Amino acid sequence: MFNLQRKITLLILPIVLVGILVMGISAYVLMKSIIEENLHEELEAIIGNVTLIIKEKIKVAESNIDLFAQNDFVKRYALASQDERYDLLQEPLIRLFITYQKAYPDYYELRFITKKGFEDTRINNLGIENKTEDEFNSEIFKRIQQSQSDTYSGFHVNKDNDVLALHVIKKIIIRDNSIDNISAKPTLRGYLAVTISLDFIKDVINKQKVLDNGFIFSADNYGTILSTEMHKAKIKELPLDINNQFISSAKQLKNSSRDFFQSARLIEGLTIYGYIPYSDLEIKYRTFGKITVITTIVILLLALFLVYSVLRKMIVKPVIALDNAAQTMATGSLDIKIDLKQNDELGKLAESFNHMAANLRELNEYNNFIAHHDSLTGLPNRLMFHEYLSEVIENAKRYKIKFAIIYIDLDNFKKVNDSLGHQSGDLLLKEVSIRIATCLRDGDKMKETKKDMPGDMLARLGGDEFIVFLPYIQSPYDVSQIAERILEALGSSIKIEGHKVYTNASMGITIFPEDGEDENILMRNADIAMYYAKDKGKNNYQYFSSDLNNVIARRVIIENKLRKAIKKNILELHYQPKIDTRTSEIIGVEALVRWTDKDEGNISTVEFINIAEETGLIIEVGEWVINEACKQIKKWEGVFDSQLQVSVNVSSIQVDRSDLIGTIKNALENYKIDPALLDIELTESALMRASKNSIEVLNNIRRLGVSISLDDFGTGYSSLSYLREFPIDTLKIDRSFIKEISENNKEAKLVMAIISMAHSLDLKVVAEGVELKYQYDFLKEKNCDIIQGYYISKPVPKEELVNRFSLNNYKKDLLLQVQ
Amino acid sequence: MRQSVMINNSFRKQSILPFVIALLISLPVSANKELTILNWSEYMDPDLIKKFEATTNIKVRMTYYESDDIRDDMLINTNGKGYDIVVTNGPGIKKYYKKNWLEKINHKAMPNIKYIAEKWRTAFSQSKEYAVPYFWGTTGIAYRKDLVKKQVTSWLDFFKPEPGLEGKLSAPKSSKDLIGMGLKALGYSANSESKTELKKVEKLLREQKKYMKNYIYMTLDNNSPLITGEIVMTLAYSGDALVLTELDENIKYIVPKEGGNIWVDYMVVTKKSTNKDNAWKFLNFINEPKHAAQLANFVYYATPNKQAEKYLSKDFLQDKIIYPPENILNKSEYYRSIHGNAKRFRNIIFGSIVR
């Protein structure tokens, strides 16, 4: 870019340079003449000034001499005879002159001159000796005699000291009033003369500053010069004209020195000259010259700078920007926009460029899309899937989370395709993809948990192969849910161009990181799992990890069965009796669910309760249990010595999620039983898991009149706080305590303490898991209220309970060992 | 003659006073019981005046001047009017005579004139007819003998003083005395009219200038600059010097060896006086020998009244200052009035040096 700039600069610069130089030079020339003109005027003014001062002095002197002449004494002197004068009047006249001189010291000589030109009285304060007393021939005397006026002023050389002085002489023309009469004409009696020193001119001249070396001087007609000492030398050098006078009123001497010269004629005899040496002018010229040069240079630099920056801004920069953008684009990055708001060609170029970039971007995006998506279904394609997969593997490793891949292969697609044609096949694929997609989880919800993870994705790998990508799973079960959903979705028929088409899928599932940490491995294992599924008869899904298969499979099976069991009332309640230790009478039972499946046989309560809780089926189970219990309570009215209270286990899930109160209330009402006969057993852990509402729920249950027992007491973390917070009637000591009781050991002491504490809180105590006599004896001794355990009986079906425990039958059995 | 204690060189003041007096005099006065005398100060015994006033019932008014020149000015200004009696120096008589300001002596009204020695009556031009001698004395040098290295013997000691006396000299502003005594210092006559001689005196006076403190005549009291030592030497008149010698024994008066000036003061009656009778009465009165002696004792000057000597003490008559020795008197001169160009020349010299 420097080249362009340089080129343009080199082109414009000379023009600018020349222009400025011309300007500078012409300014200089103009200024020079102005300076000269000014100087001329200035000199004239100065000379004028000096002239004025001198003229003023003359005026004052003339009026003074007038005043002196008016003095009576002077007049008398003029009128007196010689004798009278000298004898009497001269001394006073001298004294008068002296006083005048004291007032005007530069009037250095005052004289009284007789009519005939005789210097009668002379007072000189400079001690200058009188060369002659005869003034008759003096220039001054001649002039005054010739003059029409009675006063003459002029510059003449004082013959006494050969120094130029200002002479003022006045005729004394008066009447002698003592002799003449009024009508007599005044006659000339004598003259009064004043000689004034020209020091004042010297002062004035000295004070006048004419530049640095210029000066003023004066001269009379005879070349007598009046100036300061230091200038005398210079004056001598000045040229004289033919008359030996200084060249007057020449603005500039025509000699080689080119000095300035000017003059003004004063009054009689004196001329004022002004002189300025060329060197002074030169200095002025030089100063101005310097200024001009500096100014020119400054302007030039400014111009240069301006040109440079304007060029740069308006041309070079935009071009560079365009070039940069083009280069960026060349590298493939299309995300560029040139911000050039110039309202000119370059601006337009930038605009076009931006359009082009935008278009390319669009095109790029389109291409990108095409590259990543399946044209038929619009689903992400294999390429995109793999990109996704790599990204997710990264994040999954970082956050240590699991994700799953479901490899879906449609069963019998080829058949469909062949029989119905490719078009139908395509339609089928489209429909399938839609259906599978609906089975996936809501992407937004997913994103709440893990921001970096993408949502569930369905991709078409090609042909009839799809892949479902579940980027965030908590357990394999999550995957099963979706897999099941997919199987179900594909289970129903699809209408294709009037035909009902059935298609199923075989699915293989791999889970990260268990089934592989590498995308290829994961894909391959998913493929294997898929083939396994196909092997297993199609229309199913298989996990790559075989164990999982089993566990999950069983789980699902159990779940399904349980659902049916609940519906079909296959579940049963067994009852374990509770004995009052004091009366040894049965006062209640704990109801426990039992399930015998025709295929599986007896399914352990632990297993199915877990599954129930995991699936939420516990609620239905629990509901059934409560109803069944209430039903039984009703049925047992009058059967036993005292009405049996039935305890029912309740899980935290029921407390949280179900309308437990509603269920209980309905059951109580339906079977019309005394609420006190129903007891709810909750474990500490269950309470722990339950939410805050649980207290309220329990309180409500209590209000219904139902009893509440705290089960497995002593196993939870903060048993005592539950006593404080929850409304409890009975405390059930966990079997682990009872089991360990021996001679005064810790467990024994704890049990005692629990009993004591419970009693002090007005709670009943039930000991669970009592299996041996000594335990029974201990507990009885320690005033445990109720005993439950194998020592009394294991949980039995209702028939057996009735048989064994109604109407005294049990009493005998107590002495016997537990069956 | 004595110079007034207050030497006031005010031209203006002089001018006003005679006018006032003239005015007063011009007022119609019924019985001219008045007398105006123009005099030096301390040159008249007030007791004597009182006596006269008592005797004659004439009111005497004294007007003073400080120098001959000033006196001349005063008279010029009034043109000889305003004063009945004027005390003038000898040379002045001719001047005033020429101006027609003088009244001829009325012998009848002034018989006591006979007591006055003839010598004095004729000392000056026109003095015999127009002027009554008053006192006479000398002009010499008064100096502090303790403040000068060399004792004063010559006028040159005054005109060319010893070094170290710059600004320590004084003299009255009297052209006659300065030029006259200057001439005598150079061995010429005090009345010389020679231009060359006068030129020399001019030079002498010019060179003396740096020694002069001023041209103001000293006062005659304890504050006199000669007593305080402000000046160590001055041109002085005999009687004044005498006063000072009595105040300070370090002061001496000498008429130098070249001789000095013998001055004579006269009383003249002005022609324009309207109290001429009173004037003659007064003049007669003071020339009573007893009165003349009284006056002499007051002013310490030599009286021209021969008869008065009878009433003067021996000390007085033998005082060398009052009555200088013969040889000095012989060398001394009376001033003559100078006229014409010589006068002019003197005027100019004096005017330019003594400013």
PDB file of C-alpha atoms in Angstrom, chain A residues 97-183:
ATOM      1  CA  PHE A  97      18.622  89.033  33.592  1.00  0.00           C
ATOM      2  CA  ILE A  98      20.068  86.699  36.192  1.00  0.00           C
ATOM      3  CA  THR A  99      16.644  85.872  37.571  1.00  0.00           C
ATOM      4  CA  TYR A 100      15.397  85.181  34.047  1.00  0.00           C
ATOM      5  CA  GLN A 101      18.355  82.988  33.497  1.00  0.00           C
ATOM      6  CA  LYS A 102      17.686  81.094  36.675  1.00  0.00           C
ATOM      7  CA  ALA A 103      14.227  80.370  35.376  1.00  0.00           C
ATOM      8  CA  TYR A 104      15.458  79.387  31.940  1.00  0.00           C
ATOM      9  CA  PRO A 105      18.955  78.087  32.326  1.00  0.00           C
ATOM     10  CA  ASP A 106      19.269  77.168  28.690  1.00  0.00           C
ATOM     11  CA  TYR A 107      18.836  80.821  27.766  1.00  0.00           C
ATOM     12  CA  TYR A 108      22.510  80.971  28.366  1.00  0.00           C
ATOM     13  CA  GLU A 109      23.008  84.482  27.143  1.00  0.00           C
ATOM     14  CA  LEU A 110      20.756  87.461  27.590  1.00  0.00           C
ATOM     15  CA  ARG A 111      21.737  90.746  26.037  1.00  0.00           C
ATOM     16  CA  PHE A 112      20.594  94.266  25.715  1.00  0.00           C
ATOM     17  CA  ILE A 113      21.800  95.663  22.407  1.00  0.00           C
ATOM     18  CA  THR A 114      21.626  99.320  21.553  1.00  0.00           C
ATOM     19  CA  LYS A 115      20.065 100.698  18.411  1.00  0.00           C
ATOM     20  CA  LYS A 116      23.445 100.833  16.858  1.00  0.00           C
ATOM     21  CA  GLY A 117      24.175  97.247  17.537  1.00  0.00           C
ATOM     22  CA  PHE A 118      26.345  97.689  20.581  1.00  0.00           C
ATOM     23  CA  GLU A 119      26.189  94.912  23.100  1.00  0.00           C
ATOM     24  CA  ASP A 120      25.401  97.088  26.072  1.00  0.00           C
ATOM     25  CA  THR A 121      24.646  94.403  28.666  1.00  0.00           C
ATOM     26  CA  ARG A 122      25.534  90.741  28.354  1.00  0.00           C
ATOM     27  CA  ILE A 123      24.872  88.066  30.875  1.00  0.00           C
ATOM     28  CA  ASN A 124      26.272  84.643  30.048  1.00  0.00           C
ATOM     29  CA  ASN A 125      25.911  81.717  32.449  1.00  0.00           C
ATOM     30  CA  LEU A 126      28.322  79.448  30.657  1.00  0.00           C
ATOM     31  CA  GLY A 127      31.294  81.667  31.254  1.00  0.00           C
ATOM     32  CA  ILE A 128      31.795  82.172  27.557  1.00  0.00           C
ATOM     33  CA  GLU A 129      33.969  85.168  26.899  1.00  0.00           C
ATOM     34  CA  ASN A 130      32.669  87.872  24.720  1.00  0.00           C
ATOM     35  CA  LYS A 131      34.625  88.061  21.497  1.00  0.00           C
ATOM     36  CA  THR A 132      33.157  91.316  20.484  1.00  0.00           C
ATOM     37  CA  GLU A 133      30.717  93.873  21.737  1.00  0.00           C
ATOM     38  CA  ASP A 134      29.892  95.045  18.342  1.00  0.00           C
ATOM     39  CA  GLU A 135      26.931  93.207  17.004  1.00  0.00           C
ATOM     40  CA  PHE A 136      26.347  95.467  14.128  1.00  0.00           C
ATOM     41  CA  ASN A 137      27.749  93.062  11.611  1.00  0.00           C
ATOM     42  CA  SER A 138      26.361  89.966  13.095  1.00  0.00           C
ATOM     43  CA  GLU A 139      23.973  87.911  11.075  1.00  0.00           C
ATOM     44  CA  ILE A 140      21.294  88.194  13.691  1.00  0.00           C
ATOM     45  CA  PHE A 141      21.451  91.938  13.844  1.00  0.00           C
ATOM     46  CA  LYS A 142      21.261  92.231  10.118  1.00  0.00           C
ATOM     47  CA  ARG A 143      18.255  89.999  10.032  1.00  0.00           C
ATOM     48  CA  ILE A 144      16.307  91.797  12.696  1.00  0.00           C
ATOM     49  CA  GLN A 145      17.002  95.088  11.064  1.00  0.00           C
ATOM     50  CA  GLN A 146      15.735  93.781   7.772  1.00  0.00           C
ATOM     51  CA  SER A 147      12.787  92.073   9.270  1.00  0.00           C
ATOM     52  CA  GLN A 148       9.321  93.462   9.081  1.00  0.00           C
ATOM     53  CA  SER A 149       8.300  91.865  12.338  1.00  0.00           C
ATOM     54  CA  ASP A 150       9.844  92.952  15.587  1.00  0.00           C
ATOM     55  CA  THR A 151      11.074  89.494  16.502  1.00  0.00           C
ATOM     56  CA  TYR A 152      13.543  87.315  14.727  1.00  0.00           C
ATOM     57  CA  SER A 153      14.394  83.733  15.582  1.00  0.00           C
ATOM     58  CA  GLY A 154      17.011  81.710  13.872  1.00  0.00           C
ATOM     59  CA  PHE A 155      19.768  79.189  14.185  1.00  0.00           C
ATOM     60  CA  HIS A 156      23.190  80.699  13.914  1.00  0.00           C
ATOM     61  CA  VAL A 157      26.624  79.874  15.082  1.00  0.00           C
ATOM     62  CA  ASN A 158      27.500  81.849  18.170  1.00  0.00           C
ATOM     63  CA  LYS A 159      30.712  83.626  17.216  1.00  0.00           C
ATOM     64  CA  ASP A 160      31.845  83.619  20.815  1.00  0.00           C
ATOM     65  CA  ASN A 161      32.131  79.845  21.018  1.00  0.00           C
ATOM     66  CA  ASP A 162      31.524  78.696  17.439  1.00  0.00           C
ATOM     67  CA  VAL A 163      28.620  76.658  18.580  1.00  0.00           C
ATOM     68  CA  LEU A 164      25.299  76.665  16.839  1.00  0.00           C
ATOM     69  CA  ALA A 165      22.608  78.209  18.950  1.00  0.00           C
ATOM     70  CA  LEU A 166      19.064  79.430  18.712  1.00  0.00           C
ATOM     71  CA  HIS A 167      18.965  83.195  18.659  1.00  0.00           C
ATOM     72  CA  VAL A 168      15.885  85.183  19.420  1.00  0.00           C
ATOM     73  CA  ILE A 169      16.067  88.939  19.141  1.00  0.00           C
ATOM     74  CA  LYS A 170      13.363  91.469  19.677  1.00  0.00           C
ATOM     75  CA  LYS A 171      13.089  95.137  18.919  1.00  0.00           C
ATOM     76  CA  ILE A 172      12.150  97.313  21.837  1.00  0.00           C
ATOM     77  CA  ILE A 173       9.820  99.840  20.348  1.00  0.00           C
ATOM     78  CA  ILE A 174       8.301 102.070  22.965  1.00  0.00           C
ATOM     79  CA  ARG A 175       7.206 105.532  23.733  1.00  0.00           C
ATOM     80  CA  ASP A 176       8.854 107.568  26.431  1.00  0.00           C
ATOM     81  CA  ASN A 177       5.786 108.568  28.358  1.00  0.00           C
ATOM     82  CA  SER A 178       7.683 111.100  30.455  1.00  0.00           C
ATOM     83  CA  ILE A 179       8.704 113.031  27.380  1.00  0.00           C
ATOM     84  CA  ASP A 180       6.472 112.111  24.479  1.00  0.00           C
ATOM     85  CA  ASN A 181       2.824 112.735  24.325  1.00  0.00           C
ATOM     86  CA  ILE A 182       0.209 110.108  23.757  1.00  0.00           C
ATOM     87  CA  SER A 183      -0.059 110.549  20.084  1.00  0.00           C
TER      88      SER A 183
END
